[in-house]
mmCIF file of C-alpha atoms in Angstrom:
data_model
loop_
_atom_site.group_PDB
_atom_site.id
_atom_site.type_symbol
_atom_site.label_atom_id
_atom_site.label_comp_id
_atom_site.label_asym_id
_atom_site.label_seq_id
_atom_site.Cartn_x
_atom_site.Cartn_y
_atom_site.Cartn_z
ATOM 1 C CA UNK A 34 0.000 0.000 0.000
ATOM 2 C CA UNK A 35 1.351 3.453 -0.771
ATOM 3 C CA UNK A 36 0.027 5.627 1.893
ATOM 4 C CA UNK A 37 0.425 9.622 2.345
ATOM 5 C CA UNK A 38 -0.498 11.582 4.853
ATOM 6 C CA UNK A 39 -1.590 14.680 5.170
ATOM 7 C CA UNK A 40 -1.573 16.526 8.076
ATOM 8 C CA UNK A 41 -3.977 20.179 8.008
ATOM 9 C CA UNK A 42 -3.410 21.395 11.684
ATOM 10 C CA UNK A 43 -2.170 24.854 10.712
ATOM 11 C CA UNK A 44 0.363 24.269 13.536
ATOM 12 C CA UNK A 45 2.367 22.088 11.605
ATOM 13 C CA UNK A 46 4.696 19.892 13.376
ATOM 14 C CA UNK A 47 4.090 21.598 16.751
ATOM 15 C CA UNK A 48 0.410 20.377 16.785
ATOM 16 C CA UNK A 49 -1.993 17.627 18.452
ATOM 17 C CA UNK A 50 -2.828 16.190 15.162
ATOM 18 C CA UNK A 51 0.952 15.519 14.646
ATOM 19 C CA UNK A 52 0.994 13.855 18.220
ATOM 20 C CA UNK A 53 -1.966 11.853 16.881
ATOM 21 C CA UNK A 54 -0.915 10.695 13.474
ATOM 22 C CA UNK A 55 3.239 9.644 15.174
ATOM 23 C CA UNK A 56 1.220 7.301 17.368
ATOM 24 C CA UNK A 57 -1.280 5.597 14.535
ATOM 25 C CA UNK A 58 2.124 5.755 12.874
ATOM 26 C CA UNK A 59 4.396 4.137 15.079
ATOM 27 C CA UNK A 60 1.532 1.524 14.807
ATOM 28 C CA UNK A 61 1.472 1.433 11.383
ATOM 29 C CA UNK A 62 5.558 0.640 10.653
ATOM 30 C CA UNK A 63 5.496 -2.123 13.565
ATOM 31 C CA UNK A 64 3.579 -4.036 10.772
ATOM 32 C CA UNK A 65 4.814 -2.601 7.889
ATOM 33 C CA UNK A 66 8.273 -1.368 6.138
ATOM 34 C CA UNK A 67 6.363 0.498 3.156
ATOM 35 C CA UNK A 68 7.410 4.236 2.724
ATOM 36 C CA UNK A 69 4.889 6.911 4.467
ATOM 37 C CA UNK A 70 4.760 10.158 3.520
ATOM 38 C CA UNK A 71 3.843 13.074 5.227
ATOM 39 C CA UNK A 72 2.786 16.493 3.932
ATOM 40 C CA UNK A 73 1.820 19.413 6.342
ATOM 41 C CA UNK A 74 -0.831 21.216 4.059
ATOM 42 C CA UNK A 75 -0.465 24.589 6.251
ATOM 43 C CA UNK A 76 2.514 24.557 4.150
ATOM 44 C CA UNK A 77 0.497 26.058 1.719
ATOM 45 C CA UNK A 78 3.184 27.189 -0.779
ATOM 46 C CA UNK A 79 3.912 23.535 -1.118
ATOM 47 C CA UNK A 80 0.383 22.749 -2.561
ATOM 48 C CA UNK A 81 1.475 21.754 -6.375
ATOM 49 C CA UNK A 82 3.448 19.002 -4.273
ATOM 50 C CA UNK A 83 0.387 18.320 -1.817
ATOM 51 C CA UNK A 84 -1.530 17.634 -4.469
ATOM 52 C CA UNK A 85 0.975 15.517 -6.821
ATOM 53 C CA UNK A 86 1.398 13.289 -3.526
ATOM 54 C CA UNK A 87 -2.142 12.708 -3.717
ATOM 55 C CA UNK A 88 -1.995 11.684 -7.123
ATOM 56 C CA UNK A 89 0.584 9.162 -6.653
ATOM 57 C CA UNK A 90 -0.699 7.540 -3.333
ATOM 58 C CA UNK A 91 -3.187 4.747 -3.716
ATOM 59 C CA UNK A 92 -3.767 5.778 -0.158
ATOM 60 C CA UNK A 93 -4.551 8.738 1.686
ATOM 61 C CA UNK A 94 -5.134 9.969 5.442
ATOM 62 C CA UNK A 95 -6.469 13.160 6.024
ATOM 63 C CA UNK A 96 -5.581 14.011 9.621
ATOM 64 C CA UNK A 97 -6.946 17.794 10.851
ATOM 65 C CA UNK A 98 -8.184 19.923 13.934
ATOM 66 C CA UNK A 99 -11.820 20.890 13.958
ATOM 67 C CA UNK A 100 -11.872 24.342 13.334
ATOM 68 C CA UNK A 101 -14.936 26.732 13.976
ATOM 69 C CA UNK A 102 -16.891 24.106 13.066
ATOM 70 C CA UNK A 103 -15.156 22.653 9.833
ATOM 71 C CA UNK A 104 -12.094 22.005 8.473
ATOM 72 C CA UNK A 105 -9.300 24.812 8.795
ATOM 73 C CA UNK A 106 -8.657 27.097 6.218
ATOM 74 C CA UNK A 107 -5.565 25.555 4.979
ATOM 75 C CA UNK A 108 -7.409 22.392 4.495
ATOM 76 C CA UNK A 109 -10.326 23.554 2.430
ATOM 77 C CA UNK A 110 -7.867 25.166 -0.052
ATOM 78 C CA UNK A 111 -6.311 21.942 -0.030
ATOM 79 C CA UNK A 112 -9.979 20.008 -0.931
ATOM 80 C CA UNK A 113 -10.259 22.947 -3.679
ATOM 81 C CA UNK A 114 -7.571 21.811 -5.677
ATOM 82 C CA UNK A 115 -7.862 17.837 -5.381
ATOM 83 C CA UNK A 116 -11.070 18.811 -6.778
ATOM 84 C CA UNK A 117 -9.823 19.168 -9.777
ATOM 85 C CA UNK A 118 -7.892 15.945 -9.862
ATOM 86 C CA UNK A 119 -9.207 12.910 -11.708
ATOM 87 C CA UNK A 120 -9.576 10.392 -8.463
ATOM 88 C CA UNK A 121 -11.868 8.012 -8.957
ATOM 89 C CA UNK A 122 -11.381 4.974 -6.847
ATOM 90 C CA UNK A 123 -8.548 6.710 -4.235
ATOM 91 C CA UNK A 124 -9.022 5.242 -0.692
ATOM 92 C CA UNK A 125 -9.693 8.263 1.423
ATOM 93 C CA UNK A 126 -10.220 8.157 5.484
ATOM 94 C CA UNK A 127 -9.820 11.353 7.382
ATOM 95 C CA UNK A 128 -8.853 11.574 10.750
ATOM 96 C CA UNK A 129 -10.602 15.008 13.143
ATOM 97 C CA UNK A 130 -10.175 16.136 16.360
ATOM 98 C CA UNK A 131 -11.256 18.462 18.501
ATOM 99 C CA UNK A 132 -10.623 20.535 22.278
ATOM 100 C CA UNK A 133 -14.208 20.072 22.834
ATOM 101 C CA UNK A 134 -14.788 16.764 24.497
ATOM 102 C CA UNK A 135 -17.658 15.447 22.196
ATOM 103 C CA UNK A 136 -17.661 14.104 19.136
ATOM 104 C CA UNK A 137 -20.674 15.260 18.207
ATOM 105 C CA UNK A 138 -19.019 18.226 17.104
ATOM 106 C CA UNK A 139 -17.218 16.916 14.723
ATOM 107 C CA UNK A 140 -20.010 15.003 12.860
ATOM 108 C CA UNK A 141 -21.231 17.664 10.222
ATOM 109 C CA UNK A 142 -17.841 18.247 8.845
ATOM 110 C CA UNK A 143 -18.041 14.390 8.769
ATOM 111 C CA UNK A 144 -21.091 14.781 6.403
ATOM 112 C CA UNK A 145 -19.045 17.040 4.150
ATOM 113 C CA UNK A 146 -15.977 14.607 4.200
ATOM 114 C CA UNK A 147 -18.299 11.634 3.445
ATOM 115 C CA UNK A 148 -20.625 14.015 0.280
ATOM 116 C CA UNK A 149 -16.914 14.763 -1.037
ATOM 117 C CA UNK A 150 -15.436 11.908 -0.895
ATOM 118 C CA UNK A 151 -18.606 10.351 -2.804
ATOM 119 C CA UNK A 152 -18.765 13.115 -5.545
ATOM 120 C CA UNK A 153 -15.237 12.514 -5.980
ATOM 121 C CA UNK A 154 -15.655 8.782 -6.175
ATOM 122 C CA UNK A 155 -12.871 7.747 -3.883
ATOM 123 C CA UNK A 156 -13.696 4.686 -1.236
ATOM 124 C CA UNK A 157 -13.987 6.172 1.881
ATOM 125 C CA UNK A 158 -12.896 4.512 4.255
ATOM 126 C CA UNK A 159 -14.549 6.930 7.086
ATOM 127 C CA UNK A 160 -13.759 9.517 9.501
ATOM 128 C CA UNK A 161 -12.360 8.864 13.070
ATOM 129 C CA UNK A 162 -13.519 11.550 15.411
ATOM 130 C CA UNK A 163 -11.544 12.096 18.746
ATOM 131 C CA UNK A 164 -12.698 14.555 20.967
ATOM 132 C CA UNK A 165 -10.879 16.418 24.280
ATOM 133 C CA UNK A 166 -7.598 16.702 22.174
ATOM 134 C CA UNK A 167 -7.058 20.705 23.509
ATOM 135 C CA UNK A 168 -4.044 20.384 26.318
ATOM 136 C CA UNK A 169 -2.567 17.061 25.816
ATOM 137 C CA UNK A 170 0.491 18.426 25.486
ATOM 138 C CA UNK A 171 0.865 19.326 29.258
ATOM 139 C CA UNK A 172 -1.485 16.005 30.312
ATOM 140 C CA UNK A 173 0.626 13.624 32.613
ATOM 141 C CA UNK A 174 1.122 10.605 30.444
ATOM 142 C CA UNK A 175 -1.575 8.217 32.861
ATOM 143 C CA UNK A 176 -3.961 10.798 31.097
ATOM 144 C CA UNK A 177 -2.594 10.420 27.521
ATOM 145 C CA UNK A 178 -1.950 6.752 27.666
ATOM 146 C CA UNK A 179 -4.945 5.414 26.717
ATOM 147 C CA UNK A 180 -6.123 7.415 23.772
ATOM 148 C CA UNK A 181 -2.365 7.538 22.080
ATOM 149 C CA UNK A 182 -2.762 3.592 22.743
ATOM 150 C CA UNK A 183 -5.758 3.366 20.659
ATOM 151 C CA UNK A 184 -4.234 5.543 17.933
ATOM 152 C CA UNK A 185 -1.538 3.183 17.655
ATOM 153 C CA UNK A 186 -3.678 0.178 17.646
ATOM 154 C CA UNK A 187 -5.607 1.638 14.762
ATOM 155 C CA UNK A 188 -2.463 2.442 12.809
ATOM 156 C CA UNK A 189 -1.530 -1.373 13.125
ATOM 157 C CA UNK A 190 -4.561 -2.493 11.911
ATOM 158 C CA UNK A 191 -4.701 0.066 8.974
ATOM 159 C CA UNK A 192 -1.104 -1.538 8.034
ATOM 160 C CA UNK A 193 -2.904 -5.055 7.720
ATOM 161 C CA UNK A 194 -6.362 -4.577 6.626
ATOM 162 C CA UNK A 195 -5.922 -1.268 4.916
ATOM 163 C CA UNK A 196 -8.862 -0.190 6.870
ATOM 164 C CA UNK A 197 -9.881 1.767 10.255
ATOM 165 C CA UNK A 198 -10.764 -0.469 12.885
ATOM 166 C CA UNK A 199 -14.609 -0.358 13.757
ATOM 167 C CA UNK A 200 -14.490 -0.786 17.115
ATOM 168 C CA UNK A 201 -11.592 1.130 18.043
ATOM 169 C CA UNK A 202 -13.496 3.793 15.595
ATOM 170 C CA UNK A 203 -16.618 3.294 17.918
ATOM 171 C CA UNK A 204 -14.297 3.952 21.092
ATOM 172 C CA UNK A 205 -11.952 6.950 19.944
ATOM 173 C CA UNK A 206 -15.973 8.439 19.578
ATOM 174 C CA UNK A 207 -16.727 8.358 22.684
ATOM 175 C CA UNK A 208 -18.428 10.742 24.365
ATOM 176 C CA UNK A 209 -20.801 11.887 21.349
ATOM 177 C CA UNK A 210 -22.782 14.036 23.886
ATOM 178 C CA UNK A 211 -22.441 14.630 26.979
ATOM 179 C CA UNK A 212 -24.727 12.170 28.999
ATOM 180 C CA UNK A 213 -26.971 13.239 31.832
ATOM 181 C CA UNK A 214 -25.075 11.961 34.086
ATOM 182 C CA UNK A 215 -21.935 13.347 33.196
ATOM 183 C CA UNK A 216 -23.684 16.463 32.765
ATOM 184 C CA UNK A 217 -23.902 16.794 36.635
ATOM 185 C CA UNK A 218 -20.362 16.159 37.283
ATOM 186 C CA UNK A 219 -19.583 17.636 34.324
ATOM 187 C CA UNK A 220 -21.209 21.441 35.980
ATOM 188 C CA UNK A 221 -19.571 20.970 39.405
ATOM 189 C CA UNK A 222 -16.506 20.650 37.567
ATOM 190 C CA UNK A 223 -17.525 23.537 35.959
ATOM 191 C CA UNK A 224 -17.785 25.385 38.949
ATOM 192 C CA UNK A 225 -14.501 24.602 40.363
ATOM 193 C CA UNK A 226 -13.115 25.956 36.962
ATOM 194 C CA UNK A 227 -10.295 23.350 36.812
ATOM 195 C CA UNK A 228 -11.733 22.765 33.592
ATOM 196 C CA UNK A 229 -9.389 26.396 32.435
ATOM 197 C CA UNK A 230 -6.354 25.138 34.097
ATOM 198 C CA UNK A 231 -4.882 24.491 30.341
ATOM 199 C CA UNK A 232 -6.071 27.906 29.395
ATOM 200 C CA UNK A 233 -4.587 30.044 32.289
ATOM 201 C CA UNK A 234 -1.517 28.136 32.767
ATOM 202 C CA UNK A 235 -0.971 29.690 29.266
ATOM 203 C CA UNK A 236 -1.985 33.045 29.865
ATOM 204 C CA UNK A 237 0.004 33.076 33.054
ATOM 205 C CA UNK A 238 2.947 32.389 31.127
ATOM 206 C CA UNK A 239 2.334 35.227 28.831
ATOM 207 C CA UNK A 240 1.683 37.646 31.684
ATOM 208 C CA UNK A 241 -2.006 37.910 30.002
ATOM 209 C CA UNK A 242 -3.854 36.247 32.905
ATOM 210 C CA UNK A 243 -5.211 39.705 34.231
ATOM 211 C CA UNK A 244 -6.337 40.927 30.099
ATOM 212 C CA UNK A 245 -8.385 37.340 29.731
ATOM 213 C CA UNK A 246 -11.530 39.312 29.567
ATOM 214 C CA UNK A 247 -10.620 42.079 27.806
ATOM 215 C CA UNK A 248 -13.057 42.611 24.547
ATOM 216 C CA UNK A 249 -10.991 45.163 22.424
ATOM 217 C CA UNK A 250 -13.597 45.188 19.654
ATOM 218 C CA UNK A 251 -16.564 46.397 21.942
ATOM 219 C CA UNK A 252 -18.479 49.328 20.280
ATOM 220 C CA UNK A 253 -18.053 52.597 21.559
ATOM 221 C CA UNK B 295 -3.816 35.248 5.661
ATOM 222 C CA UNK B 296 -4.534 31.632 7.019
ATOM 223 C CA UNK B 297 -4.793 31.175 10.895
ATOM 224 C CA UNK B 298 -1.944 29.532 12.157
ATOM 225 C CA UNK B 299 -3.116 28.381 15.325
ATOM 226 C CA UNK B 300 -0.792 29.678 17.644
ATOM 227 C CA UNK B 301 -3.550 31.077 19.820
ATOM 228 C CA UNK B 302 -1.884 34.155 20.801
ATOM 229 C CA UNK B 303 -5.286 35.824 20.568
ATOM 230 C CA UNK B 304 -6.720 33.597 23.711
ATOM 231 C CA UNK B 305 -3.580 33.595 26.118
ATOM 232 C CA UNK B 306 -1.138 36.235 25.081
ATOM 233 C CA UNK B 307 -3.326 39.374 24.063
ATOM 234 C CA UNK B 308 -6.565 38.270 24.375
ATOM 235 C CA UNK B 309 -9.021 38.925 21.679
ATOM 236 C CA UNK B 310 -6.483 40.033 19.294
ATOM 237 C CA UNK B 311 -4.620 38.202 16.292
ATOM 238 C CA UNK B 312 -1.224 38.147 16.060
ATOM 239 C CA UNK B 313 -1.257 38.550 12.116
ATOM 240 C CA UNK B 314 -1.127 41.833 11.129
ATOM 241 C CA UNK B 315 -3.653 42.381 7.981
ATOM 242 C CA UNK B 316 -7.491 44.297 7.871
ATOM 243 C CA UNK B 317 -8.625 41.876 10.149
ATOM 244 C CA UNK B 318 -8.791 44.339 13.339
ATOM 245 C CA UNK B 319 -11.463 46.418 11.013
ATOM 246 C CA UNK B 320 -13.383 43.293 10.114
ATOM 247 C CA UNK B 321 -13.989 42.544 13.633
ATOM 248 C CA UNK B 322 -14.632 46.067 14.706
ATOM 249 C CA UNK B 323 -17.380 46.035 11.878
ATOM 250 C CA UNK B 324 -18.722 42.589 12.786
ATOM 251 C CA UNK B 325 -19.336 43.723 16.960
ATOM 252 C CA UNK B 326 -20.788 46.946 15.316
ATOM 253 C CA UNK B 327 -23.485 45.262 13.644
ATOM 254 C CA UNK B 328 -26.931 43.499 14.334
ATOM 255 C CA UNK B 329 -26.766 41.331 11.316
ATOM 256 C CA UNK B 330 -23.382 39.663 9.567
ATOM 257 C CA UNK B 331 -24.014 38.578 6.389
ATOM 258 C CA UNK B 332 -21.866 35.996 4.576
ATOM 259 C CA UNK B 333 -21.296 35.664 1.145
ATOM 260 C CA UNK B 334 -19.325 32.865 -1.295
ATOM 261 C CA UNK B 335 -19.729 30.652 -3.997
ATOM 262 C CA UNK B 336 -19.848 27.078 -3.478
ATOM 263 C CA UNK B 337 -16.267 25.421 -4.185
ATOM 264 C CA UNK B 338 -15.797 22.003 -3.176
ATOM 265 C CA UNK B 339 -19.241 21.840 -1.630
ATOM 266 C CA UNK B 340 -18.366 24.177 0.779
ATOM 267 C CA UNK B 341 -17.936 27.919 1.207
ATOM 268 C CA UNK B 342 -14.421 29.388 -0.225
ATOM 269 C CA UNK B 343 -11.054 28.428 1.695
ATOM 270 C CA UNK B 344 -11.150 32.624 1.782
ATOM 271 C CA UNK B 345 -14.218 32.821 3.647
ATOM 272 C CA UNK B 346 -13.498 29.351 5.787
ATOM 273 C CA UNK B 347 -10.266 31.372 6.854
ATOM 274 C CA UNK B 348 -12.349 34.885 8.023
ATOM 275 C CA UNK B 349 -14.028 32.105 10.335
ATOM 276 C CA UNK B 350 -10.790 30.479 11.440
ATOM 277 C CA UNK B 351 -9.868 33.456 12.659
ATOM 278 C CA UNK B 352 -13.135 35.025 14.502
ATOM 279 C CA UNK B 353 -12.181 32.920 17.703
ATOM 280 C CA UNK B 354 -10.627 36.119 19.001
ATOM 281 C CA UNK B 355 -14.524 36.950 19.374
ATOM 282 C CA UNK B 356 -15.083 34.488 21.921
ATOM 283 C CA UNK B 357 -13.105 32.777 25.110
ATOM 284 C CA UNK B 358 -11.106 29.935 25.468
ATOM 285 C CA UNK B 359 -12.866 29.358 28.478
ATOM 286 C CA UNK B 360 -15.917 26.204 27.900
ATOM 287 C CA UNK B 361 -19.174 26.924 29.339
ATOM 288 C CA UNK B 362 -22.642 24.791 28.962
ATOM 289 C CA UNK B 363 -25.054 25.541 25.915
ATOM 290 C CA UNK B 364 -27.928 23.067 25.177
ATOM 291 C CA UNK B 365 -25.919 20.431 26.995
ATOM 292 C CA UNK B 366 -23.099 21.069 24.981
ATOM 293 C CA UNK B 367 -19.458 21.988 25.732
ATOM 294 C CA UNK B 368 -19.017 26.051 23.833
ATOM 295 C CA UNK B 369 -16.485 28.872 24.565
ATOM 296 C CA UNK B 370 -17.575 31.135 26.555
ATOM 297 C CA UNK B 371 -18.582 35.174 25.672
ATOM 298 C CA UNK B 372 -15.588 37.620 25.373
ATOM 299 C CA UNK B 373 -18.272 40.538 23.983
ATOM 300 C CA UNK B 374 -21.768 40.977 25.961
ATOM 301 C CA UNK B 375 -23.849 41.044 22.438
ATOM 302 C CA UNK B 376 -23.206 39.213 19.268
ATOM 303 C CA UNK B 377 -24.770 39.883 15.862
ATOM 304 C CA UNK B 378 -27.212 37.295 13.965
ATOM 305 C CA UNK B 379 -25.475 35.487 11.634
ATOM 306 C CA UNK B 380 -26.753 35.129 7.586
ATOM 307 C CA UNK B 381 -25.043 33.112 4.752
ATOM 308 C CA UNK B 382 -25.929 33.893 0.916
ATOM 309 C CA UNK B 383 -23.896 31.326 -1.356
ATOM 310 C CA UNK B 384 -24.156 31.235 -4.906
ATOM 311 C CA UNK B 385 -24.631 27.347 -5.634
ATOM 312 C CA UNK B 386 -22.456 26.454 -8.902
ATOM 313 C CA UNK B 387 -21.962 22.878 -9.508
ATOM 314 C CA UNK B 388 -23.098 21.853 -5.742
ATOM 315 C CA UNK B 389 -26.437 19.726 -5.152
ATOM 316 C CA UNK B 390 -29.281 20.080 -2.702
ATOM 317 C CA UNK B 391 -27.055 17.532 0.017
ATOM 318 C CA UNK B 392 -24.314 19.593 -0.442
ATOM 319 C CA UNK B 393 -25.881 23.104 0.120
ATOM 320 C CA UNK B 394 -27.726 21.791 3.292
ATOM 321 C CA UNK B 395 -24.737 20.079 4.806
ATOM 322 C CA UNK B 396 -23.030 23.620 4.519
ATOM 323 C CA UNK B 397 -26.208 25.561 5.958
ATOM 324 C CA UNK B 398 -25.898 22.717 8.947
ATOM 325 C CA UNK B 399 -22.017 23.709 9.310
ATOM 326 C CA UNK B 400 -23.156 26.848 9.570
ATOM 327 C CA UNK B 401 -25.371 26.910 11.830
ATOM 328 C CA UNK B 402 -23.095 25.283 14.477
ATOM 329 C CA UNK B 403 -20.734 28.042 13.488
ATOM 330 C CA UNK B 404 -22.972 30.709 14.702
ATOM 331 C CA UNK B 405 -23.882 28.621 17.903
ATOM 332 C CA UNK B 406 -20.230 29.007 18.571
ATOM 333 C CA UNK B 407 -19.938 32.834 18.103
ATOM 334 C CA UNK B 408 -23.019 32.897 20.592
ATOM 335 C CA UNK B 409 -25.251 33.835 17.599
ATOM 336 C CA UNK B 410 -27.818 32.367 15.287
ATOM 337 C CA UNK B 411 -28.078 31.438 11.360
ATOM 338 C CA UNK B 412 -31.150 33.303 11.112
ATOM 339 C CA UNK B 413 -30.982 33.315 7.164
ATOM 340 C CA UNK B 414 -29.737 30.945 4.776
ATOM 341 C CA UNK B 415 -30.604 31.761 0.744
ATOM 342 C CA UNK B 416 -28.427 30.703 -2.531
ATOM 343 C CA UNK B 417 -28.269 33.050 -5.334
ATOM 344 C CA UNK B 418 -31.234 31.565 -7.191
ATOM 345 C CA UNK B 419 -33.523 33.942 -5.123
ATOM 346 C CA UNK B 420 -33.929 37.527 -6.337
ATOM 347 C CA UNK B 421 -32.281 40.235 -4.540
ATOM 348 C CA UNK B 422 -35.763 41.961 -3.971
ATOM 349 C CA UNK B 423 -36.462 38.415 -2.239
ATOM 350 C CA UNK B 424 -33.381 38.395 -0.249
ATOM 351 C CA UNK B 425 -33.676 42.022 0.452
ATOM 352 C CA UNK B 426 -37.593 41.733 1.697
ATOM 353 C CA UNK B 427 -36.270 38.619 3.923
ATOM 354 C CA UNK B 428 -33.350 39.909 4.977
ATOM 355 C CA UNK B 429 -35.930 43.302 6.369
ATOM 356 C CA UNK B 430 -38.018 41.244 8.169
ATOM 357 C CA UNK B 431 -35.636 39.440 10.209
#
């Protein structure tokens, strides 16, 4: 199988998405010595190679953040020019995550990736959603663990069945809403605003903790 | 200029983006106003990567901070009042499927910037139409 990736977070190398797409890779090589490649499409100056890659590859992931909603910017000009590009038959799967914890979130750009990937006549092979991505980065590894574990899993099994797992597909999903339950521990948690310890660990490094609220755009 | 997701505009000066360009007078504009409209062709099945990037980069608008809407995790206000949200697109080579699923995208979009699609119309319709809609809103 000749597989490229390409990678839309419009942080690059320094994103989640890359954290996500090393593990499913590491997975991935453990079965198999093929060549990967990887193409950041923020790079957008690169696109004439972005979308040659595509051409080539009997294989491609699509691996991006969810972005107001959608796919970034970057990634949209990306899906603008493979338009273009005879490729009937391609095996497409895209890969999104998100900060916010649900998947449900996720699921209309899913719609879109699904319509365009039929238009285009490619066999999709689906779209794994993982939610709660925002802040991994500073998670203690016992936190981390479990979903890079799955994303390596998944890579494996992509190596030998040239497909995405379903169940681990049905678990990386998982919460699609927020359950009634949760909802109640989810609003004390709330309360005790732990929930913005990622946020204003940031903005105390930044010296911007005491400007969090500021609205500069306010009319007069 | 395409967001770049360093998120300078939530935790180093919040509500402001780093990239210097006309954006600071597009989002003076948009908290001026009761109505935002949106305009773009269909490319792709979607709006343009142009006007997908304008919405990358309106998270300054809101907070990093999550709060509770309709059971749902969404950032929290930075501004006390947001303007309604409309989308015109001119439909091209896009079907029916195609021009709801990016009315649906929409819509969560403007749940997001604490606002509502409250008008969604493709280029078919007359301006008078549009215009007469758009005035009784």
């Amino acid at each position: 199988m000749k597989l490229a990736i390409f990678n839309g977070s419009p942080r690059k190398t320094n994103s989640n998405s890359t954290i996500l797409i090393n593990h499913f890779s590491n997975g991935y090589h453990g079965h198999n010595h093929h060549n990967t490649e990887l193409h950041y499409l923020a790079d957008v100056k690169k696109n004439a190679n972005h979308i040659e890659a595509f051409k080539k590859a009997d294989t491609a992931i699509i691996i991006f953040p969810l972005y107001t909603d959608a796919m970034p910017g970057q990634v949209k000009y990306f899906f603008e020019q493979i338009v273009a590009t005879p490729s009937k038959g391609k095996r497409v799967g895209f890969i999104v995550q998100s900060g916010f914890p649900e998947a449900y979130h996720s699921t209309f750009v899913e719609r879109y990736l699904k319509k365009l990937s039929q238009k285009m006549e490619w066999d999709y092979l689906g779209t794994v959603i993982k939610g709660g991505i925002e802040g991994i980065q500073i998670m203690p590894p016992n936190m981390t663990r479990k979903v890079f574990g799955r994303f390596e899993l998944l890579g494996k099994h992509f190596a030998a069945s040239g497909k995405f797992e379903p169940e681990l597909v049905k678990k990386l999903r998982k919460p699609y809403r927020i359950s009634k339950v949760r909802l109640l521990f989810f609003r004390l948690f709330l309360l005790t605003g732990l929930n913005n310890y990622y946020w204003n660990v940031k903005l105390k490094e930044n010296n911007a903790f005491e400007k969090r609220f500021d609205a500069p755009f306010a009319p007069a | 200029k395409f967001c770049q997701g360093c998120w300078n505009c939530w935790w180093k000066n919040p509500g402001e983006c780093s990239l210097k360009d006309d954006m600071p007078n597009i989002y003076r504009s948009y908290m001026d106003s009761d109505l935002v409209l949106h305009y773009s062709p269909m490319i792709a099945g979607f709006i343009s990567s142009r006007l997908k990037t304008i919405n990358d980069r309106s998270v300054p608008l809101v907070h990093p901070y999550v709060t509770l809407v309709n059971n749902e995790c969404h950032h929290k206000k930075r501004y006390m009042k947001y303007p309604l949200m409309g989308l015109i697109v001119e439909r091209c080579d896009s079907d029916d499927e195609e021009l709801e699923i990016a009315r649906d995208m929409y819509s969560r979009l403007a749940l997001n910037l604490k606002s509502k699609l409250s008008f969604f119309a493709t280029t078919e319709k007359s301006q008078e139409e549009i215009i007469d809609e758009i005035s009784n809103l």
